[in-house]
Coordinates of N, CA, C and O in Angstrom, one line a residue:
X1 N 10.1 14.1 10.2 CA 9.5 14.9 9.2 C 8.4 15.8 9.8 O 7.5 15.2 10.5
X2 N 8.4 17.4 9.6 CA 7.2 17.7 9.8 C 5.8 17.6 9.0 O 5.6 17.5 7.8
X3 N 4.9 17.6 10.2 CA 3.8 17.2 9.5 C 3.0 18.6 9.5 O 2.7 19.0 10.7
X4 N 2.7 19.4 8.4 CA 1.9 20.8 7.8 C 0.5 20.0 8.1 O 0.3 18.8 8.3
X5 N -0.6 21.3 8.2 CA -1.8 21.1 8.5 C -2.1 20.6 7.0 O -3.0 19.8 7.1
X6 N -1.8 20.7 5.9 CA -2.6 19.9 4.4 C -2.2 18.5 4.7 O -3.0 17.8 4.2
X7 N -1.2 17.7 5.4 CA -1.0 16.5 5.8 C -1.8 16.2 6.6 O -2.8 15.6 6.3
X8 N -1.6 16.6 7.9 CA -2.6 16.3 9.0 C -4.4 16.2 8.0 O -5.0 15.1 7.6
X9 N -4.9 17.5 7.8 CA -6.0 17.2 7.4 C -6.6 16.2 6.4 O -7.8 15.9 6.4
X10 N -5.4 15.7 5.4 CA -5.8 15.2 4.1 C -6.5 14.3 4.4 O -6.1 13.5 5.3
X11 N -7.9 14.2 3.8 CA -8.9 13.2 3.7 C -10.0 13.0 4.8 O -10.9 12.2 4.6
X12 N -9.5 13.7 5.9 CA -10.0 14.1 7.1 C -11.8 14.2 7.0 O -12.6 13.7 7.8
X13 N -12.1 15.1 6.0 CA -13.4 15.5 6.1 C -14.4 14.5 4.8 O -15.6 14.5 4.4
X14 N -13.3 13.5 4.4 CA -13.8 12.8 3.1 C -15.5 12.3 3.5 O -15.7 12.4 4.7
X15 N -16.4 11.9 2.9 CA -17.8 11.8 2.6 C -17.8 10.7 2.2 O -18.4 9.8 2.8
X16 N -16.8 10.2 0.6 CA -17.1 9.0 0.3 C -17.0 7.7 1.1 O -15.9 7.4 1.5
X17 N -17.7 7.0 1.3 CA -17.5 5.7 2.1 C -16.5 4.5 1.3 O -16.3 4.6 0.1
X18 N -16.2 3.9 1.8 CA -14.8 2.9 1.5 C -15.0 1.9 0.8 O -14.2 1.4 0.0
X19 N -16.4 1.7 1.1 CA -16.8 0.4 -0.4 C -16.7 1.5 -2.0 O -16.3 1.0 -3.1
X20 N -17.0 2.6 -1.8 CA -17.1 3.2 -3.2 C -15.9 3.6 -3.7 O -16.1 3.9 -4.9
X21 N -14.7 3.9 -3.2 CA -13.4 3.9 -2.9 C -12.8 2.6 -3.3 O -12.1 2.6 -4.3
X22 N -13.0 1.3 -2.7 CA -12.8 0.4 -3.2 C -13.1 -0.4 -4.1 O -12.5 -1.4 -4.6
X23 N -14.7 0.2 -4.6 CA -15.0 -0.1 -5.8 C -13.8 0.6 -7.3 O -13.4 0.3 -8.4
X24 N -13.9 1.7 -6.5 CA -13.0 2.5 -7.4 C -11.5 1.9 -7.7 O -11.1 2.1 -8.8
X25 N -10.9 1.3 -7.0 CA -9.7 0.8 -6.7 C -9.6 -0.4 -7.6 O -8.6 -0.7 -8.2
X26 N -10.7 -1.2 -7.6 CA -10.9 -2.6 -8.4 C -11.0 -2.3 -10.1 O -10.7 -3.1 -11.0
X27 N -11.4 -0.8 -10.1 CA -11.9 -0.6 -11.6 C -10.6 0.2 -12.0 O -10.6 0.3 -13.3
X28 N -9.7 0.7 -11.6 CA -8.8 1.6 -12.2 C -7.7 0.0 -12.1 O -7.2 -0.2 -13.2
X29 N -7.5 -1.1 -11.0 CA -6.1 -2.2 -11.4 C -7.1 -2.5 -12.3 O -6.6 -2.4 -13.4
X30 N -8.1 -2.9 -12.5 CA -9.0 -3.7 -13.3 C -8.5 -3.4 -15.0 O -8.1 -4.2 -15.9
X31 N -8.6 -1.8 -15.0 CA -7.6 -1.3 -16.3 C -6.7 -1.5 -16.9 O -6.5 -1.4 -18.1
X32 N -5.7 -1.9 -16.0 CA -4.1 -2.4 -15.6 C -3.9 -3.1 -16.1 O -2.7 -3.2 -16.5
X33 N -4.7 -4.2 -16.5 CA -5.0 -6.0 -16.4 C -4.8 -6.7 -15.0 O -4.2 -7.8 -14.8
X34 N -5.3 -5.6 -13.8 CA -4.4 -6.3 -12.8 C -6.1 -7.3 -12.3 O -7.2 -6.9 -12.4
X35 N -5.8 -8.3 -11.8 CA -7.4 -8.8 -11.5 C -7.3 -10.1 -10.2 O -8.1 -10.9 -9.7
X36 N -6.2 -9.9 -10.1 CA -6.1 -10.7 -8.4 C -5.7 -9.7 -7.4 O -4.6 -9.2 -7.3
X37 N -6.7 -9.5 -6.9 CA -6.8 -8.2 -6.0 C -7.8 -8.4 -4.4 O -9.0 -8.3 -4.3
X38 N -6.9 -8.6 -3.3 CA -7.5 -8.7 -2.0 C -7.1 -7.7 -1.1 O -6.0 -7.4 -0.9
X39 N -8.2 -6.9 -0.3 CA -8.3 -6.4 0.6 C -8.6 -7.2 2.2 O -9.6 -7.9 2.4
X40 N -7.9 -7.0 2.8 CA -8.0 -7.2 4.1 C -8.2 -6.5 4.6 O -7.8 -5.5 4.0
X41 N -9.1 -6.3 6.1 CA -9.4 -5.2 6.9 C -9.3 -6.0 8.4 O -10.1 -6.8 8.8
X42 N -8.4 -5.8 9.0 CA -8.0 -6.9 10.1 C -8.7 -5.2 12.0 O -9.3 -4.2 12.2
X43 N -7.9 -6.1 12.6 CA -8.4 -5.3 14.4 C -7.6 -4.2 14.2 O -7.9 -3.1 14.5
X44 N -6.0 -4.4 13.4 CA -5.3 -2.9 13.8 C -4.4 -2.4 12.3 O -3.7 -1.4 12.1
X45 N -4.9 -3.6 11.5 CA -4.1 -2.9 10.1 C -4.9 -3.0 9.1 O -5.9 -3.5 9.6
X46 N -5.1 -2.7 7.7 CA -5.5 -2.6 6.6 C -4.6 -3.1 5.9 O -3.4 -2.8 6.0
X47 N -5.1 -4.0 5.0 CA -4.1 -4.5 4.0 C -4.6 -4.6 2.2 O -5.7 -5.1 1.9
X48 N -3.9 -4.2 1.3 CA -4.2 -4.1 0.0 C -3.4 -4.9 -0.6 O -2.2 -4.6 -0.5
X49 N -3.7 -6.2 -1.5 CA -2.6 -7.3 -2.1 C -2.9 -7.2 -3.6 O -4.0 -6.8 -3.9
X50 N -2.0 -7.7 -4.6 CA -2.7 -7.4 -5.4 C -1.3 -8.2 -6.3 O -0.2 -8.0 -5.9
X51 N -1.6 -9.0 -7.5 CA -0.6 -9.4 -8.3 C -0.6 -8.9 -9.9 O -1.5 -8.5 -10.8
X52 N 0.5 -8.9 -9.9 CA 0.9 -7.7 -11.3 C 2.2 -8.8 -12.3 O 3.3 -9.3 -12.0
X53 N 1.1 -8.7 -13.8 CA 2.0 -9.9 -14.4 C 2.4 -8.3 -15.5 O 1.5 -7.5 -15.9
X54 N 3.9 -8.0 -15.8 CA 4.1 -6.8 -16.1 C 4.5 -7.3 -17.7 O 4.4 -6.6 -18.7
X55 N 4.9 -8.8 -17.8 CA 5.3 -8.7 -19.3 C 4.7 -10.2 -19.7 O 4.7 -11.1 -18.8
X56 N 4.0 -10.5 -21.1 CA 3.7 -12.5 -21.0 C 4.7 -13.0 -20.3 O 5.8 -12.6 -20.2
X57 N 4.0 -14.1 -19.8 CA 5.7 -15.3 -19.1 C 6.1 -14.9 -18.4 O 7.0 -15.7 -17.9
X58 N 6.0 -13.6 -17.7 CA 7.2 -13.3 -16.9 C 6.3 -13.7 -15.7 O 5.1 -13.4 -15.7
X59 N 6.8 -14.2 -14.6 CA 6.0 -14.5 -13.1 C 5.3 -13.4 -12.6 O 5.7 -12.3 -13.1
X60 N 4.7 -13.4 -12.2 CA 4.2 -12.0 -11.5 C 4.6 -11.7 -10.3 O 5.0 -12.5 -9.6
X61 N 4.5 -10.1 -10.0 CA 5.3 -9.6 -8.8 C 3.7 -9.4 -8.0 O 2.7 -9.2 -8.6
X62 N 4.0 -9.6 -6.6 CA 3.4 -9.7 -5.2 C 3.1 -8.0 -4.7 O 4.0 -7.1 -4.7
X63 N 1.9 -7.8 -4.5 CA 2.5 -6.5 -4.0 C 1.4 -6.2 -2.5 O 0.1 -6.4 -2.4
X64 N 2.5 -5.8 -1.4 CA 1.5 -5.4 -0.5 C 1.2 -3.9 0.5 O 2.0 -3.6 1.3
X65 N 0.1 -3.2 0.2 CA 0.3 -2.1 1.3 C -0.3 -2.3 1.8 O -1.5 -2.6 1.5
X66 N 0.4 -2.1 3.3 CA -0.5 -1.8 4.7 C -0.6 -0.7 4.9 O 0.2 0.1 4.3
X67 N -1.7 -0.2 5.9 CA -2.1 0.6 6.7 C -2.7 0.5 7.9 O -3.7 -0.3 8.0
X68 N -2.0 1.3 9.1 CA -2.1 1.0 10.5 C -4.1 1.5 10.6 O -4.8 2.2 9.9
X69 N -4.3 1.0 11.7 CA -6.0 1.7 11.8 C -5.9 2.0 12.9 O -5.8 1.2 13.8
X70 N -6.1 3.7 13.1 CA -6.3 4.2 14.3 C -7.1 4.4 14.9 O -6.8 5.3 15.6
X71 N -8.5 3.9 15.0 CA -9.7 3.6 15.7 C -9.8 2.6 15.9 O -10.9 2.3 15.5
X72 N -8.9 1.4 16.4 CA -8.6 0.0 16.5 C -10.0 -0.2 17.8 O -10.9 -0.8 17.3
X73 N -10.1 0.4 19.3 CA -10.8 0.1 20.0 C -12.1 1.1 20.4 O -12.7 1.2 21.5
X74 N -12.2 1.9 19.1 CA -13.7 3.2 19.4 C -14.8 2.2 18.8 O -15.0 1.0 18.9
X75 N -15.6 3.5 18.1 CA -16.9 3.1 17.8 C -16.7 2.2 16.6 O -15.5 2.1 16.3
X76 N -17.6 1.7 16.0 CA -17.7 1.6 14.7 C -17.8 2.7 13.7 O -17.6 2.5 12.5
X77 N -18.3 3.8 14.2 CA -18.5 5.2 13.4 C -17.1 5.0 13.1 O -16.7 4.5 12.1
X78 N -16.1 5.5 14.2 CA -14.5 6.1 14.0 C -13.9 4.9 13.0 O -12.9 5.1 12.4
X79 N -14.6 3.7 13.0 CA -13.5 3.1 12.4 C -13.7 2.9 11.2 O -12.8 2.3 10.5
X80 N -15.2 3.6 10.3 CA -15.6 3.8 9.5 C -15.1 4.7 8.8 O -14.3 4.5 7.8
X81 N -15.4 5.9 9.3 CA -14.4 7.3 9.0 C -12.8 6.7 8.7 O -12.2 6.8 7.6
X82 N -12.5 6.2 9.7 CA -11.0 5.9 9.1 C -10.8 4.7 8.3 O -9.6 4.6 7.8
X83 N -11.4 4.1 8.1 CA -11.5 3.4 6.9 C -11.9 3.8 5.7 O -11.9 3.1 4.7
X84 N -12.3 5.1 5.8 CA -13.0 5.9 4.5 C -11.8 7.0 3.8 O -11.5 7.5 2.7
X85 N -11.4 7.0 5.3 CA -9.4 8.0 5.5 C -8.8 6.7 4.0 O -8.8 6.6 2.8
X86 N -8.6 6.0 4.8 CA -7.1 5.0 4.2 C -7.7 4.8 2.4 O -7.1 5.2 1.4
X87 N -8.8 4.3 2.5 CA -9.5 4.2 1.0 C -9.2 5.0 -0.2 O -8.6 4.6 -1.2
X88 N -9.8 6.4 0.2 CA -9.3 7.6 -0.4 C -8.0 7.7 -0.4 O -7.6 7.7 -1.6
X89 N -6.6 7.9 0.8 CA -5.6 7.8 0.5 C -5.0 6.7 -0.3 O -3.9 6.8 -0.7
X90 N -5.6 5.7 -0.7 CA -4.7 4.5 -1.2 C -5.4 4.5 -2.8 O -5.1 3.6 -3.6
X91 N -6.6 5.6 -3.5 CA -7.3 5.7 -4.3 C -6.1 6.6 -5.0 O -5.5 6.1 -5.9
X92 N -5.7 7.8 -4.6 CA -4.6 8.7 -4.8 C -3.2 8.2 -4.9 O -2.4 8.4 -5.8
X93 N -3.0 7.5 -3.8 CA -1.7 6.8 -4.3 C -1.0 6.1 -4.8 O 0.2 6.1 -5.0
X94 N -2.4 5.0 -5.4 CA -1.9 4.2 -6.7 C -2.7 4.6 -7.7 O -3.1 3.7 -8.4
X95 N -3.4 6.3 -8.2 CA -3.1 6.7 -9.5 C -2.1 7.2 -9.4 O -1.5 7.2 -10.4
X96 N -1.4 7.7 -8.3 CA -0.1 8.7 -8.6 C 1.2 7.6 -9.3 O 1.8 7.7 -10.4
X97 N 1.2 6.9 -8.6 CA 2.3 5.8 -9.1 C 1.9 5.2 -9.9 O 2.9 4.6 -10.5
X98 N 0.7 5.0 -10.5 CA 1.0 4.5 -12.0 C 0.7 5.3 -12.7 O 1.6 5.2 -13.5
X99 N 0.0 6.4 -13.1 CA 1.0 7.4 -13.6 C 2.0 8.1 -13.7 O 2.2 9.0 -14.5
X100 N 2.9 7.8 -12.7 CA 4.5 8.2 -13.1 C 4.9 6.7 -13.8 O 6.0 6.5 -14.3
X101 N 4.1 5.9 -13.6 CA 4.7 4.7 -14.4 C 4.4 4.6 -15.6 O 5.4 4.4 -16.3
X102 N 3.1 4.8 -16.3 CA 2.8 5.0 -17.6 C 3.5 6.2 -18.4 O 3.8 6.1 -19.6
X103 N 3.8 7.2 -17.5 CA 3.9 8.6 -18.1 C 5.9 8.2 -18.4 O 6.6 8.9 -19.2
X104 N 6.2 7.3 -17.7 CA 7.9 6.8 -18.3 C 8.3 7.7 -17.1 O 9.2 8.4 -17.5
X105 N 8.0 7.9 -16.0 CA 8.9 9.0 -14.8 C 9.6 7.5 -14.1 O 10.8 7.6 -13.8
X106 N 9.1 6.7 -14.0 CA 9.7 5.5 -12.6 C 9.6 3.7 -13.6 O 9.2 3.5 -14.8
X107 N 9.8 3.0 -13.0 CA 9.5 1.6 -13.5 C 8.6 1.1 -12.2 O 8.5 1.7 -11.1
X108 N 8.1 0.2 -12.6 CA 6.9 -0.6 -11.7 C 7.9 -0.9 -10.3 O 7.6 -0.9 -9.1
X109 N 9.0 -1.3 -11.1 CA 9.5 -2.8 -9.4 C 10.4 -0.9 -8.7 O 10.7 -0.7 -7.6
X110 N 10.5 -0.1 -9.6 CA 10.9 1.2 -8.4 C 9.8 1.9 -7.7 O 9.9 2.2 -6.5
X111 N 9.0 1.9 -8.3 CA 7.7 2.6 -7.7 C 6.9 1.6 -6.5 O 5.9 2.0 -5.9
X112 N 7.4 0.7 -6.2 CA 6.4 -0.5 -5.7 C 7.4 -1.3 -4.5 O 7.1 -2.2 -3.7
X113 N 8.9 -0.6 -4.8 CA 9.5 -1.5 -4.2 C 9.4 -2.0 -2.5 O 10.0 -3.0 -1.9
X114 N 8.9 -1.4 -2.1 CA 8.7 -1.3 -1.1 C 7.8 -2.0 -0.2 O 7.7 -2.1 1.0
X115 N 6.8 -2.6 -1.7 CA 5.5 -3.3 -0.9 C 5.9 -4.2 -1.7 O 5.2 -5.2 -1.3
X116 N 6.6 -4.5 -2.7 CA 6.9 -5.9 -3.1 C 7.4 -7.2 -2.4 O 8.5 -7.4 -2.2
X117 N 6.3 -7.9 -2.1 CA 6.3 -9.7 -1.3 C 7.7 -10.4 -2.1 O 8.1 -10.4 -3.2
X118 N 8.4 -10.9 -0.7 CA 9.5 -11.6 -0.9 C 9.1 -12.4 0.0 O 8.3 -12.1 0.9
X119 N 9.8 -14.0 -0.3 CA 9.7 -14.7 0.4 C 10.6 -15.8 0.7 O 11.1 -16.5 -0.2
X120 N 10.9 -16.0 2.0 CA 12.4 -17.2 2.3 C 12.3 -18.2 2.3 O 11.1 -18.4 1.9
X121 N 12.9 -19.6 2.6 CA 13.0 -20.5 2.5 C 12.2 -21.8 3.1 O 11.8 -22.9 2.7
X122 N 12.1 -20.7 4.2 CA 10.6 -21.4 5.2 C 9.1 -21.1 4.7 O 8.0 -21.6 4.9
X123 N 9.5 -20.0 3.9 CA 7.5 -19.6 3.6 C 7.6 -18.6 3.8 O 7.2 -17.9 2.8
X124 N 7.9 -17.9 4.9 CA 7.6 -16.4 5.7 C 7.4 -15.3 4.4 O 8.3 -15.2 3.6
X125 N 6.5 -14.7 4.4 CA 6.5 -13.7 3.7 C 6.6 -12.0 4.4 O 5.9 -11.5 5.3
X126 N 7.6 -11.4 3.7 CA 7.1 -9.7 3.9 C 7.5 -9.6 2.8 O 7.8 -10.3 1.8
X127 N 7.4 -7.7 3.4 CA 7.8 -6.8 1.6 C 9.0 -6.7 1.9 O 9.5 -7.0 2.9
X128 N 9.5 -6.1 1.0 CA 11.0 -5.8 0.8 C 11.4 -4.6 2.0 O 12.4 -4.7 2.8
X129 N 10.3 -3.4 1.9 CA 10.1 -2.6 2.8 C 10.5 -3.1 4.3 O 11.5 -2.9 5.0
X130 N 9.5 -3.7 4.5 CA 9.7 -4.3 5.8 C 10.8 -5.2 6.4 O 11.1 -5.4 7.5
X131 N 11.4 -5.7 5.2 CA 12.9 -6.2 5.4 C 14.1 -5.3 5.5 O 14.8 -5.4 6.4
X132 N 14.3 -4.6 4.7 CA 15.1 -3.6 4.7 C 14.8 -2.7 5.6 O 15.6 -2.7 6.6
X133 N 13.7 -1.8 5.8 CA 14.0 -0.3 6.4 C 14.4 -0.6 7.7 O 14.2 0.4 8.4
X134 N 14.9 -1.5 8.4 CA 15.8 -1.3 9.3 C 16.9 -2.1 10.0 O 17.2 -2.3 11.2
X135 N 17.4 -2.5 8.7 CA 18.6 -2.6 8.4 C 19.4 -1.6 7.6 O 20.6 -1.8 7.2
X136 N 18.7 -0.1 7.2 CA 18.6 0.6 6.5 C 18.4 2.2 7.8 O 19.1 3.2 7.8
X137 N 17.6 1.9 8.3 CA 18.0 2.6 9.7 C 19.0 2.6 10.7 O 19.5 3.6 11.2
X138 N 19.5 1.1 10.9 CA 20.6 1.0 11.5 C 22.1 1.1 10.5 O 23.1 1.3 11.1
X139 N 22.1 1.0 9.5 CA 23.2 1.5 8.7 C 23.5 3.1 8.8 O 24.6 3.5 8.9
X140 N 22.4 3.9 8.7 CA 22.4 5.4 8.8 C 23.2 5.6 10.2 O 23.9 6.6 10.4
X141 N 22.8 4.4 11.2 CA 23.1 5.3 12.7 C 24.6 4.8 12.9 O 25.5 5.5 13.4
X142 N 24.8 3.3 12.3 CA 26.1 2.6 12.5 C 26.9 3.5 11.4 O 28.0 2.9 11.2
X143 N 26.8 4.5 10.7 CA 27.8 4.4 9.3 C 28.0 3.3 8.3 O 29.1 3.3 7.8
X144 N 27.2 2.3 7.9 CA 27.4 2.0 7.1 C 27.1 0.3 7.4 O 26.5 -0.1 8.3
X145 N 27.7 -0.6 6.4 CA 27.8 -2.1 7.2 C 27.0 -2.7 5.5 O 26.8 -2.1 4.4
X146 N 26.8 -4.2 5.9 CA 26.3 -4.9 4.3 C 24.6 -4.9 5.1 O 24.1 -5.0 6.2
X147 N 24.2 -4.6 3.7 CA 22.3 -5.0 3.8 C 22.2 -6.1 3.3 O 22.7 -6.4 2.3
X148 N 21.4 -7.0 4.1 CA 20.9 -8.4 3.6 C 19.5 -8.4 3.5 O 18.6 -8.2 4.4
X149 N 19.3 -8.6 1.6 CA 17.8 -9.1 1.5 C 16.8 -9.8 2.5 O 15.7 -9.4 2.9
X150 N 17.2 -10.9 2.7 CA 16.8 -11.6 3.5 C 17.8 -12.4 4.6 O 18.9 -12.6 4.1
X151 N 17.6 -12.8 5.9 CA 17.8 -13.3 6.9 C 18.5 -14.6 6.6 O 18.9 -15.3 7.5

């Protein structure tokens, strides 16, 4: 995909710092009823977890986005800035998706499917994302074949 300079730049020059971003983030799921909510900030990814009970009784669904950190070995400045990048972007992209979810455009487990936690028989956890897209890449290159949820 090309990437246009409004991609490249988006959030680039952002000001807000990431605690206020993340405060923001706690108060809009907080809305949701969503209220088990963990951020991780690891050496080379960002991680956003968060559990979503969508109807009484029903179990709740897992949900995880990552984000890679590309100031993994600079200053602490750069990795601030880019921690202030991902915040802002993840501020925007879970109002976008739940407002196409409130607004009736998508359902939760479509809009989410992707960071939704599955897990096998040993324990191992990923998202669905991360299980599929490439088995889902190699189907496009092979022509076709069965996708397996899990392993």
């Amino acid at each position: 995909m090309k990437l246009p300079n409004w991609i490249k730049n988006a959030y680039k020059g952002t000001d807000v710092h990431w605690s206020r971003s993340q405060t923001e983030i706690y108060r809009m799921l907080n809305e949701l009823g969503i209220y088990d909510i963990r951020f991780t900030n690891l050496k080379d990814k960002f991680l956003l977890e968060f559990l979503v009970q969508l109807d009484q009784g029903e179990k709740p669904r897992a949900v995880r986005i990552t984000s890679p950190i590309m100031h993994q070995e600079s200053t602490e400045e750069k990795r601030t800035k880019q921690l202030n990048i991902v915040h802002r972007m993840l501020v925007a992209h879970l109002k976008a998706k739940f407002v196409a979810i409130g607004r009736g455009l998508t359902e939760f487990e479509q809009e989410f499917m992707a960071h939704l936690v599955i897990t096998d028989k040993a324990g191992n956890s990923t998202t669905i994302g991360e299980a599929m897209l490439p088995q889902y890449r190699g189907n496009l290159e092979n022509g076709g074949g069965d996708l397996k949820l899990l392993p």
